[in-house]
Coordinates of C-alpha atoms in Angstrom, one line a residue:
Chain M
X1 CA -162.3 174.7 171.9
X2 CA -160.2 177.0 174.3
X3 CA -159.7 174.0 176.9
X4 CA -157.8 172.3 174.1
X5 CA -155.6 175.9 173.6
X6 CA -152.7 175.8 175.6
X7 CA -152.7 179.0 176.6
X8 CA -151.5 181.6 179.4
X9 CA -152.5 179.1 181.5
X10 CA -150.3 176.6 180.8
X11 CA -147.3 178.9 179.7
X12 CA -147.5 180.1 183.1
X13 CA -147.3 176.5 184.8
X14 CA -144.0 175.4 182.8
X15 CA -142.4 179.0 183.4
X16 CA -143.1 177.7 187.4
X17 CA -142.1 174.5 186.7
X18 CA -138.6 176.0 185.5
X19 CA -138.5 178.2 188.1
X20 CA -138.9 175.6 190.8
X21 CA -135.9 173.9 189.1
X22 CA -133.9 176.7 189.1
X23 CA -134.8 177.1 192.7
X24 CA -133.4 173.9 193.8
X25 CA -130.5 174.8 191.9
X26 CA -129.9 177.9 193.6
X27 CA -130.4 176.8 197.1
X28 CA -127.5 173.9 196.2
X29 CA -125.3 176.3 195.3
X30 CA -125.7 178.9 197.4
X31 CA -122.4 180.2 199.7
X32 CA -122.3 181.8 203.1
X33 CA -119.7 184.2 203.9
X34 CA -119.6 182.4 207.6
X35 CA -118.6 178.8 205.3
X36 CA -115.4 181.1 203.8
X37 CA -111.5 181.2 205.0
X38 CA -110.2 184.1 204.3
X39 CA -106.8 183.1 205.6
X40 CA -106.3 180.1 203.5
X41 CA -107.2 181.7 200.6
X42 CA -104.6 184.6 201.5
X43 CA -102.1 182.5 201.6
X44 CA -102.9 180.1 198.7
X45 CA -102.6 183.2 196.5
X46 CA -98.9 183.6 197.7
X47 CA -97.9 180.2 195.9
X48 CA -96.3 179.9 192.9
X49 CA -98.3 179.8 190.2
X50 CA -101.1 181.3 192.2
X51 CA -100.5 184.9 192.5
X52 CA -102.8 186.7 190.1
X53 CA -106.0 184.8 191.2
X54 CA -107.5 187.9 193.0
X55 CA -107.2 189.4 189.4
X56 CA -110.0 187.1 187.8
X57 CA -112.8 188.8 185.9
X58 CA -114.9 185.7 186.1
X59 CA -115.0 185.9 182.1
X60 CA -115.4 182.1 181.6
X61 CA -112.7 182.1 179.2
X62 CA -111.0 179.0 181.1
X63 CA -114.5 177.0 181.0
X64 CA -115.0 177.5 177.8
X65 CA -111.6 176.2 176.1
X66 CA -111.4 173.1 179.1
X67 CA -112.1 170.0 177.0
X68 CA -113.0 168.5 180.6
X69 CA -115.3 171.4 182.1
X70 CA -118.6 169.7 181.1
X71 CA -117.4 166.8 183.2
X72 CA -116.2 169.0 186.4
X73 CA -118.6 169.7 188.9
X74 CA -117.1 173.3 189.0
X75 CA -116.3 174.7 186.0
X76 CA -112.8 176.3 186.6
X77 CA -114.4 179.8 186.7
X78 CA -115.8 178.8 189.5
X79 CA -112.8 177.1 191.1
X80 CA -111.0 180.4 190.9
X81 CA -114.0 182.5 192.5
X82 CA -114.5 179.3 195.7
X83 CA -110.8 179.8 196.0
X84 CA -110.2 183.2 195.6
X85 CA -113.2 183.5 198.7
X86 CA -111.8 181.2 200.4
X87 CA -114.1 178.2 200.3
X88 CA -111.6 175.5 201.4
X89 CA -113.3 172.4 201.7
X90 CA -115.9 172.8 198.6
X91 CA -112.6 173.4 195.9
X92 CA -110.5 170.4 197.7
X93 CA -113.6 167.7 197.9
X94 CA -114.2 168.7 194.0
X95 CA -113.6 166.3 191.4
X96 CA -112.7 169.2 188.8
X97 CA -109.0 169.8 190.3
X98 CA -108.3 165.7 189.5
X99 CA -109.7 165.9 186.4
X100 CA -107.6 169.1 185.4
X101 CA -105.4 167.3 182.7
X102 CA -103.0 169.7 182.5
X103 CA -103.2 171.0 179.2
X104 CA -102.6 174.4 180.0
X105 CA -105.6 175.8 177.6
X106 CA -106.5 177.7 179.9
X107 CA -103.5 179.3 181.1
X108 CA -102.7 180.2 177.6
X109 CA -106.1 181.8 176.5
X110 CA -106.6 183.8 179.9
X111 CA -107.0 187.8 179.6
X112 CA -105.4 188.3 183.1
X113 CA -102.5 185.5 182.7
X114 CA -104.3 183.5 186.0
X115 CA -101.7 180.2 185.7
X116 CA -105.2 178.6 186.4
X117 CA -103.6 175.2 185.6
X118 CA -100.7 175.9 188.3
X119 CA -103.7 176.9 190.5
X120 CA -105.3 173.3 189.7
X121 CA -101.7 171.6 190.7
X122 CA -101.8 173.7 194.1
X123 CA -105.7 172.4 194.8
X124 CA -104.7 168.9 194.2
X125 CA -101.4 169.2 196.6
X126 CA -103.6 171.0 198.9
X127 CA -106.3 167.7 198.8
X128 CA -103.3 165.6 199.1
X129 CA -102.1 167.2 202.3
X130 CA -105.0 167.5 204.0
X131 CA -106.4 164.3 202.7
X132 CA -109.6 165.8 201.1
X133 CA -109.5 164.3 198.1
X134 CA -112.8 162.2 197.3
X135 CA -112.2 158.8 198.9
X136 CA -111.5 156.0 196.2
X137 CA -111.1 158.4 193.0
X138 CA -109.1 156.8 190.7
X139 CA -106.8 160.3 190.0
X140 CA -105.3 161.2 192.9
X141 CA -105.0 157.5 193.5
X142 CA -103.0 156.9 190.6
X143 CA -101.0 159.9 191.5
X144 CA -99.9 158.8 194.7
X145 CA -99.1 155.2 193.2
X146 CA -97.2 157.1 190.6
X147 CA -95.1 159.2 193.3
X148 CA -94.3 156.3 195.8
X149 CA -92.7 154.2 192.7
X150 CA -90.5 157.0 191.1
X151 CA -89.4 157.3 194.2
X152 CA -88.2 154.0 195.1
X153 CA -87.2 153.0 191.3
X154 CA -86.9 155.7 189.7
X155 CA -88.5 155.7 187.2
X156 CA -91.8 154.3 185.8
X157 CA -93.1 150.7 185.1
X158 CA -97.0 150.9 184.1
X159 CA -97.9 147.5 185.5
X160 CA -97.6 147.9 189.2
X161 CA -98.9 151.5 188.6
X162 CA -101.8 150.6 187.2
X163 CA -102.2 147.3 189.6
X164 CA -101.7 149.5 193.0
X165 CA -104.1 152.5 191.3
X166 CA -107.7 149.7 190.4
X167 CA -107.0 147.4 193.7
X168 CA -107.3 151.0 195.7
X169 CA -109.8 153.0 194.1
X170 CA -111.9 150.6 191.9
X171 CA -111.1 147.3 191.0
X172 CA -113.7 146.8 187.7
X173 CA -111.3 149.4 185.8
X174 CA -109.2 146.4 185.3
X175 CA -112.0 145.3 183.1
X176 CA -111.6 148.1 181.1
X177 CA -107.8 147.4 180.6
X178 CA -108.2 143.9 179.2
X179 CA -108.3 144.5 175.3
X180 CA -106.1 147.3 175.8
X181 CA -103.2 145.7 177.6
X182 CA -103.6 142.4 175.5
X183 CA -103.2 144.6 172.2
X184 CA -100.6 146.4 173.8
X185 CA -98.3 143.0 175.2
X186 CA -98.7 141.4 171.0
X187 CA -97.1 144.3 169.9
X188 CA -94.3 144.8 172.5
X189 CA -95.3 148.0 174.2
X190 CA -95.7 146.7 178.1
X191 CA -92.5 146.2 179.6
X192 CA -92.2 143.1 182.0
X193 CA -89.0 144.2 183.3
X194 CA -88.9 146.6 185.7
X195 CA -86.8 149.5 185.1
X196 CA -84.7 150.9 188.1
X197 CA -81.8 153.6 188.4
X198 CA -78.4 152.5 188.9
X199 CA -78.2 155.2 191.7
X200 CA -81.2 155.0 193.2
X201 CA -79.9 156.2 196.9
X202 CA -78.4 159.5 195.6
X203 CA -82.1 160.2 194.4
X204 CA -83.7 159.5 197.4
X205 CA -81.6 161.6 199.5
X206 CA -81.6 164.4 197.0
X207 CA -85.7 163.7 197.5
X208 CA -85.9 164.2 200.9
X209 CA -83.4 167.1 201.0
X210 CA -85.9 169.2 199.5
X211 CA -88.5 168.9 202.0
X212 CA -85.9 170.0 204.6
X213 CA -86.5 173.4 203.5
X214 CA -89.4 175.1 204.4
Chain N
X1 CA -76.6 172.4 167.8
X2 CA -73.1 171.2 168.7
X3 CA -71.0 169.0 166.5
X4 CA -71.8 166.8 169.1
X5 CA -75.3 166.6 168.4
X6 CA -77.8 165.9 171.7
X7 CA -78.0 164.5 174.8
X8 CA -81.2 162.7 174.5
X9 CA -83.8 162.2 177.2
X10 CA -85.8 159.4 176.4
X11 CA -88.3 159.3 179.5
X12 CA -90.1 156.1 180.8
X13 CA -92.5 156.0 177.6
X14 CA -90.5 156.0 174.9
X15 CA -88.9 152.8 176.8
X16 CA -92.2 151.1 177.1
X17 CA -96.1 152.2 175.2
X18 CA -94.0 154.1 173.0
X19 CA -91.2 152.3 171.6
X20 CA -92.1 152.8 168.0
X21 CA -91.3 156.5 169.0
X22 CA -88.0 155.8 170.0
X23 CA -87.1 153.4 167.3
X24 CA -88.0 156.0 164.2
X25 CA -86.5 158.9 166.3
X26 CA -83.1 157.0 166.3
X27 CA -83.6 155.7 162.9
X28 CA -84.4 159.4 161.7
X29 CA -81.4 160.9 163.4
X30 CA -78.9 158.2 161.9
X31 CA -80.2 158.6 158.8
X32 CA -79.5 162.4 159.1
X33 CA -76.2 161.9 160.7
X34 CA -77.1 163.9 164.0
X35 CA -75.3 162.0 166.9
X36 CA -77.4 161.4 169.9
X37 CA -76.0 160.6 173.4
X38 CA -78.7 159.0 175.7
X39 CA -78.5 161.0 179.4
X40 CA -76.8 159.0 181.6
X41 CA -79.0 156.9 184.3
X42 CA -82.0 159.7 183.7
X43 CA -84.8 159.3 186.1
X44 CA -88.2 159.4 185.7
X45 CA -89.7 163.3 184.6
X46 CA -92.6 162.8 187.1
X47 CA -95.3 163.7 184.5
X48 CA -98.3 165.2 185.7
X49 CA -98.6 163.1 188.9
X50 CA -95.7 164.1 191.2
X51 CA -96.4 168.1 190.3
X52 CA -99.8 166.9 192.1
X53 CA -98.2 165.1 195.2
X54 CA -95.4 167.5 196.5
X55 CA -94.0 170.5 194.4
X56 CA -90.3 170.5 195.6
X57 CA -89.9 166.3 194.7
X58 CA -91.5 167.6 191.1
X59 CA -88.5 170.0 190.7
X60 CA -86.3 167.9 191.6
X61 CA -86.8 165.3 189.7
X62 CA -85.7 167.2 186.2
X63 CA -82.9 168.9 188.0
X64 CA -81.7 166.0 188.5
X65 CA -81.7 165.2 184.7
X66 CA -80.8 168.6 183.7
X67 CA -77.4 168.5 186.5
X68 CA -76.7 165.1 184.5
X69 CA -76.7 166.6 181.1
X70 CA -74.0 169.6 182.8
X71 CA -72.5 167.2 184.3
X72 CA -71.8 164.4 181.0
X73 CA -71.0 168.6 179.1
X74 CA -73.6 168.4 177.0
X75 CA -75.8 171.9 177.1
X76 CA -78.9 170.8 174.7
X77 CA -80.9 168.1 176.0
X78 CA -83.5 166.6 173.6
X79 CA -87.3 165.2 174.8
X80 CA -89.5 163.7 172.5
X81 CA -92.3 163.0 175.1
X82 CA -94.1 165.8 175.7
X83 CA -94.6 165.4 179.5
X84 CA -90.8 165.2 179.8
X85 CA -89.8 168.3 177.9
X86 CA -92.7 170.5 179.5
X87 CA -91.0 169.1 182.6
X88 CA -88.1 170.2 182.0
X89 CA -88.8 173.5 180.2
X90 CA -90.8 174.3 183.4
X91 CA -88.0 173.3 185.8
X92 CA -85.5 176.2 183.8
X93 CA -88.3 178.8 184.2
X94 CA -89.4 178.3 187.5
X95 CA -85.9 177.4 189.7
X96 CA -85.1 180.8 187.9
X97 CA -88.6 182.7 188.8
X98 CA -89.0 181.8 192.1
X99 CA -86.7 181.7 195.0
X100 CA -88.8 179.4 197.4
X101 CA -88.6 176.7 194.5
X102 CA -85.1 177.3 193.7
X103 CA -84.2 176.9 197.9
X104 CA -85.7 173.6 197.5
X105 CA -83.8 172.3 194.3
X106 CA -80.0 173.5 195.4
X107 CA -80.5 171.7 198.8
X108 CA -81.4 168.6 197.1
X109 CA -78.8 169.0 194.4
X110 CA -76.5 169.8 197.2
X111 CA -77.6 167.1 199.5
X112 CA -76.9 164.6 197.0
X113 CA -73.5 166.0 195.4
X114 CA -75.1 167.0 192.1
X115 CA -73.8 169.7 189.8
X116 CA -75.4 173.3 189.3
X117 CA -77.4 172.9 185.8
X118 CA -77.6 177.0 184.5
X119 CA -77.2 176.7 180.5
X120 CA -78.3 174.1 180.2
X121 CA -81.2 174.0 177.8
X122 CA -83.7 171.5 177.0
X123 CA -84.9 171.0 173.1
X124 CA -88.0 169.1 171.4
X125 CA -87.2 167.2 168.1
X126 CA -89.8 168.8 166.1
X127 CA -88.2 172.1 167.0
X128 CA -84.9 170.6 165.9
X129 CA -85.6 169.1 162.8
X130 CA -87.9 172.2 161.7
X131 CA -84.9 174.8 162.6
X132 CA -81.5 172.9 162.8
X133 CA -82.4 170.9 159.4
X134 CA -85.6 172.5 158.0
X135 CA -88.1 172.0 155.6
X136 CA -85.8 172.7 152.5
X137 CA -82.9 170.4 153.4
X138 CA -85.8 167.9 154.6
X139 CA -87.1 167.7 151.6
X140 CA -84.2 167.7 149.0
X141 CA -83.2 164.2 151.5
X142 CA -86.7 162.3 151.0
X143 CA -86.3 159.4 148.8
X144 CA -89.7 157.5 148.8
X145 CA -92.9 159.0 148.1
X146 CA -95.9 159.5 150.4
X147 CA -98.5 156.8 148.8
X148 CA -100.4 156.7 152.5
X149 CA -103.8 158.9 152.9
X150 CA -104.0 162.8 153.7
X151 CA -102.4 163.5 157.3
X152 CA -104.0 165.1 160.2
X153 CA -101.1 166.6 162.3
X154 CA -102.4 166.6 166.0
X155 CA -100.0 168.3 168.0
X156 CA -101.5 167.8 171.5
X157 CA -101.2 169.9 175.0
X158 CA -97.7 170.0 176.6
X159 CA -95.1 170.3 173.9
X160 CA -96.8 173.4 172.2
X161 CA -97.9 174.8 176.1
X162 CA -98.0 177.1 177.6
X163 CA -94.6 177.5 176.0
X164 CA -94.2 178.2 173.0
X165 CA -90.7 176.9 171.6
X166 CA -91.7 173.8 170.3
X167 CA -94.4 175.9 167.8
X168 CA -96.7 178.2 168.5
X169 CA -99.9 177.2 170.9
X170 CA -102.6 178.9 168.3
X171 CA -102.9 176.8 165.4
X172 CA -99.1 175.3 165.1
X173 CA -97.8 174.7 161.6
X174 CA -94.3 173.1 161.9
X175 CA -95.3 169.5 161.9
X176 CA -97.8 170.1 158.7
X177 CA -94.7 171.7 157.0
X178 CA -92.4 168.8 157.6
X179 CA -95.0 166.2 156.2
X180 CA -95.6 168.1 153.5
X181 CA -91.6 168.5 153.0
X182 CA -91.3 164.6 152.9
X183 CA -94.3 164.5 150.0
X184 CA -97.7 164.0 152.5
X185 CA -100.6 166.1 152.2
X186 CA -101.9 167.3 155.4
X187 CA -105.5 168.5 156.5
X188 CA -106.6 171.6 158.0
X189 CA -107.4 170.0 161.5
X190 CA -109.2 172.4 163.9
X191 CA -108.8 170.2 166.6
X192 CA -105.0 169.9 166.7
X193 CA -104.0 171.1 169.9
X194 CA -106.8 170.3 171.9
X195 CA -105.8 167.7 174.7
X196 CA -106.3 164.2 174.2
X197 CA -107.0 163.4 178.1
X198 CA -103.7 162.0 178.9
X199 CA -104.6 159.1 181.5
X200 CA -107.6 159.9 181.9
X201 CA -108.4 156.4 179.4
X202 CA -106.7 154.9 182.4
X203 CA -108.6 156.4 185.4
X204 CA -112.0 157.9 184.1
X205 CA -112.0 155.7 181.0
X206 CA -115.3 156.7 179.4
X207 CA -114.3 160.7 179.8
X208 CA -110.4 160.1 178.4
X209 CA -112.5 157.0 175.6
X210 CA -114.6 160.0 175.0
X211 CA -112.2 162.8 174.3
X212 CA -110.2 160.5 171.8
X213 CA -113.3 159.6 169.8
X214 CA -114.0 163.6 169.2
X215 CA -110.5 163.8 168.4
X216 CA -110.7 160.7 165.6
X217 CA -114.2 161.4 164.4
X218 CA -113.0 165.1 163.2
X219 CA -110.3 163.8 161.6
X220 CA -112.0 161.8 159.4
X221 CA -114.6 163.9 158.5
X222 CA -112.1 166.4 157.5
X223 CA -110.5 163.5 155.1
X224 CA -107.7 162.6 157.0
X225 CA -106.2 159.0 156.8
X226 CA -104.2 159.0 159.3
X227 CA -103.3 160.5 162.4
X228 CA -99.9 161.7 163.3
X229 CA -98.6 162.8 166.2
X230 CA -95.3 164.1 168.2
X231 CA -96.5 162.7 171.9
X232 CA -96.3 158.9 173.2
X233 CA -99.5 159.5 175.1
X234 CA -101.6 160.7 172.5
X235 CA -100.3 158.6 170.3
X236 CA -101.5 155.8 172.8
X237 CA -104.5 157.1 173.9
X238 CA -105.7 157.8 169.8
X239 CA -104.4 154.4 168.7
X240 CA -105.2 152.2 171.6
X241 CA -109.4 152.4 171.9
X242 CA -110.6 152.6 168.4
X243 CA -111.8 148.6 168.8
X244 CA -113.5 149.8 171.8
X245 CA -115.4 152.5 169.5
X246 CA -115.9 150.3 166.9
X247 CA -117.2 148.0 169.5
X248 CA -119.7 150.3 169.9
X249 CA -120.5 151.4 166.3
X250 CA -118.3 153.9 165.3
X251 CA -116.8 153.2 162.2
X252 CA -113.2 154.2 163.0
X253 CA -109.9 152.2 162.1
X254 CA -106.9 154.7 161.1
X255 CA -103.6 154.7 161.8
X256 CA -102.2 156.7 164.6
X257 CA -98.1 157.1 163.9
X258 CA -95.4 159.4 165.2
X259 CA -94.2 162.0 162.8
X260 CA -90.6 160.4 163.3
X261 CA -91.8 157.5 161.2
X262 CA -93.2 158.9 158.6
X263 CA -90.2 161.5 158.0
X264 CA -87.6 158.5 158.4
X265 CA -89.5 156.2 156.0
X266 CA -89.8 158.8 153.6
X267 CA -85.5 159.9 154.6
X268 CA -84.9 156.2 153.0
X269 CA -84.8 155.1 156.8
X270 CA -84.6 150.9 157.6
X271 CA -88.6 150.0 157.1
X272 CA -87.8 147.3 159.8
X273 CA -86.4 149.6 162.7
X274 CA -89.2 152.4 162.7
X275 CA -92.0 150.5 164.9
X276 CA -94.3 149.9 162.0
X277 CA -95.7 146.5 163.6
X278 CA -96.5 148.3 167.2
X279 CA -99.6 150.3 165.9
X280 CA -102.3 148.5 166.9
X281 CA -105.4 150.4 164.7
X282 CA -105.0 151.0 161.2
X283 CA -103.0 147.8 159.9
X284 CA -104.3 147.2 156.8
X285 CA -103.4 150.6 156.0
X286 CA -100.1 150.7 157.2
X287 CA -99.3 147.7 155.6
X288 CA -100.1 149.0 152.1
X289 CA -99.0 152.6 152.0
X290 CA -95.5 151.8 153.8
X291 CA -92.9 149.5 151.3
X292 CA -89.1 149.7 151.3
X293 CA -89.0 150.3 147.4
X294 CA -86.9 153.8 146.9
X295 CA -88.6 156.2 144.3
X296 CA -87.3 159.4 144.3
X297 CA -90.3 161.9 144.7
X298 CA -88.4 165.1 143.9
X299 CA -86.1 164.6 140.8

């Protein structure tokens, strides 16, 4: 009768079993002061937007009101802490600064008033920069695609956006887009022409004025 | 609001995915004799993307717009898309918060011959109709009566923050009190501001697919017949994949409209120029509950 009893015994095996989980887990995640950058972090927290990151209280607020934190593979809690150490390479390789949407939940519900989502903006520039940014993610892609057309148009046309975005990150999205952009053409809400400024040049030049200053 | 009404911003969406947004804006605003004068050879707002690439080209971008609008004299731009008027809202705050962002704007307003843009002040229509014409005058002007389902206002991300002149970010009001002015019932929708992806759908599909689908699912459970919003992209994102949910056994088709249209159908607005036949879920529906025949609702 007592073989059949699943008793201390086996308690104590799952409790080990969890624990060896929990160890792998650990030893993943795991940081090393010698892995940290002080000095980028220093002056990341002199952007715009970035200034009151040293004032985090790791609450979780931000994690828990980001529709998108279950998808992240750092919650934004943990974004601010990597940054806020200095952990460089971990916060711009992540795929949670792409899929920040923006929707400044986070920013609004903070107790310390972090401008976490400005912070996320900063990340992503950062990625851009230094060309971090995971290799073939559709976001930053997109981004990028999205940048280079303002700027020689003007404005927007969602065709070659979209186009320029699956050929260089991943082509089968397209796939996904079929219903979509048929229902979308039947009821007259793609554009085939190609909108464009009348003064395109006076754009430009304003543009590249800006990154005359340092 | 000036005599001479707004300048109007009407961004790259309004021009393209969200047309029916444009057409029952301007329909709404002629019906309530408010002149609008679109902003001169605007450029693109840059959305979210260019605030990702480089931050001085993000800034730039609206202050170009905004040196337009001092430029044509006009001190009240309007932006129905709530990328553009965040934007621009931003652009005001921050060229006036921080110096090293303001550096960057004058020399590229300088650099190209453009006008200083202080005053200038940028305006959402929701904001406008709730406090230039407001709820009373709104509804003493509604001629037809609501026959459509109960409405779940969803307000979205960027018009209601992280500023909070459009309405306020915790649990906004002013869109639920306008459909009720014009004779629709609306639901309490606890999920009203939270974000709808944006283009995600377009990049990580089944994340931005899945977001939508909480979004629709609540609504219905809560009643609602209909979905209406005050953004082109969550108006696009909630209206354009409900097949695809369907296609996989969710049992969701219900209109998604702009609050425009159901405030200038119910104003006695032109049935045909309010961008009825661009909805692609909910047809049926639409087709029944919107008719051109005038009953008053309030006598």
């Amino acid at each position: 009768m007592w073989m059949h009893h699943p008793g201390p015994g086996a308690a104590t095996s799952a409790v080990r079993q969890k624990a060896e989980i929990k160890m792998t887990q650990i030893a993943r995640t795991m940081k090393y002061q010698r892995e940290a950058d002080p000095e980028w972090s220093a002056r990341i927290r002199q952007l715009p937007g970035c200034e009151r990151v040293s004032s985090c209280i790791q609450c979780g607020t931000c994690s828990g009101t980001c529709p998108l934190s279950i998808y992240m593979d750092y919650t934004p809690r943990r974004v601010i802490s990597l940054i806020r150490e200095g952990f460089k390479d971990d916060v711009l390789a992540s795929k949670t600064i792409w899929l920040c949407a923006s929707c400044y939940s986070c920013t609004v519900e903070c107790p310390q008033q972090i401008h976490i989502t400005d912070v996320m903006y900063s990340m992503k520039r950062e990625a851009i920069q230094e060309k971090k940014y995971p290799s073939r993610f559709p976001i930053p892609v997109l981004a990028r695609e999205f940048y280079a057309i303002v700027r020689s148009r003007g404005r927007n046309s969602e065709i070659p956006v979209v186009l320029r975005m699956a050929l260089k990150s991943n082509p089968f999205i397209l796939l996904t887009m079929m219903k979509s952009g048929w229902d979308l053409f039947r009821t007259g809400r793609i554009s085939l022409k190609f909108e464009k400024i009348r003064k395109i040049r006076q754009l430009q030049k304003a543009l590249d004025a800006t990154k005359e200053v340092a | 609001m000036s005599a001479n009404g707004f300048l109007y911003f009407p961004g790259c969406s309004l021009r393209a995915t969200g047309a029916a947004y444009e057409e029952s804006l301007l329909e709404l605003f002629r019906v309530l004799a408010i002149p609008l004068t679109e902003l001169d050879d605007w450029n693109c707002c840059g959305a979210t993307s260019y605030m990702a690439v480089d931050e001085g080209s993000a800034f730039l971008l609206s202050s170009r717009n905004l040196s337009i609008a001092a430029e044509m004299g006009g001190h009240e731009i309007m932006a129905p898309c709530a990328a553009c008027y965040l934007v621009l809202r931003k652009t005001l705050d921050y060229v006036e918060h921080y110096p090293e962002i303001r550096a960057k704007v004058e020399a590229g307003l300088r650099a190209a011959e453009l006008k200083a843009f202080t005053g200038v002040k940028v305006r959402h229509p929701l904001e406008i109709l709730y406090n230039e014409v407001g709820v009373k005058a709104l509804k003493q002007k509604t001629t037809r009566k609501w026959k459509g389902g109960k409405i779940a206002c969803y307000y979205g991300c960027q018009a209601v923050r992280p500023y909070d002149e459009v309405d306020r970010p915790h649990n906004p009001m002013r869109m639920d009190e306008l459909m009720n002015a014009a004779g629709a019932p609306t639901i309490d929708y606890a999920l009203k501001t939270k974000c709808c992806g944006g283009s995600l759908t377009g990049t990580i599909h089944e994340v931005g697919v899945n977001l939508n689908e909480i979004l629709l699912r609540e609504a219905v459970r809560k009643g609602a017949g209909c979905i209406v919003t005050i953004c082109p992209l969550c108006q696009f994102n909630l209206d354009t994949y409900q097949g695809e949910m369907r296609a996989r056994g969710v049992a969701i088709d219900i209109p998604v409209l702009y609050f425009t249209q159901v405030l200038a159908w119910a104003l006695g607005g032109d049935i045909g120029k309010i961008g009825l036949k661009r909805s692609i879920s909910g047809r049926a529906a639409i087709e029944k509950w919107f008719s051109s025949e005038e009953a008053p609702a309030y006598a």
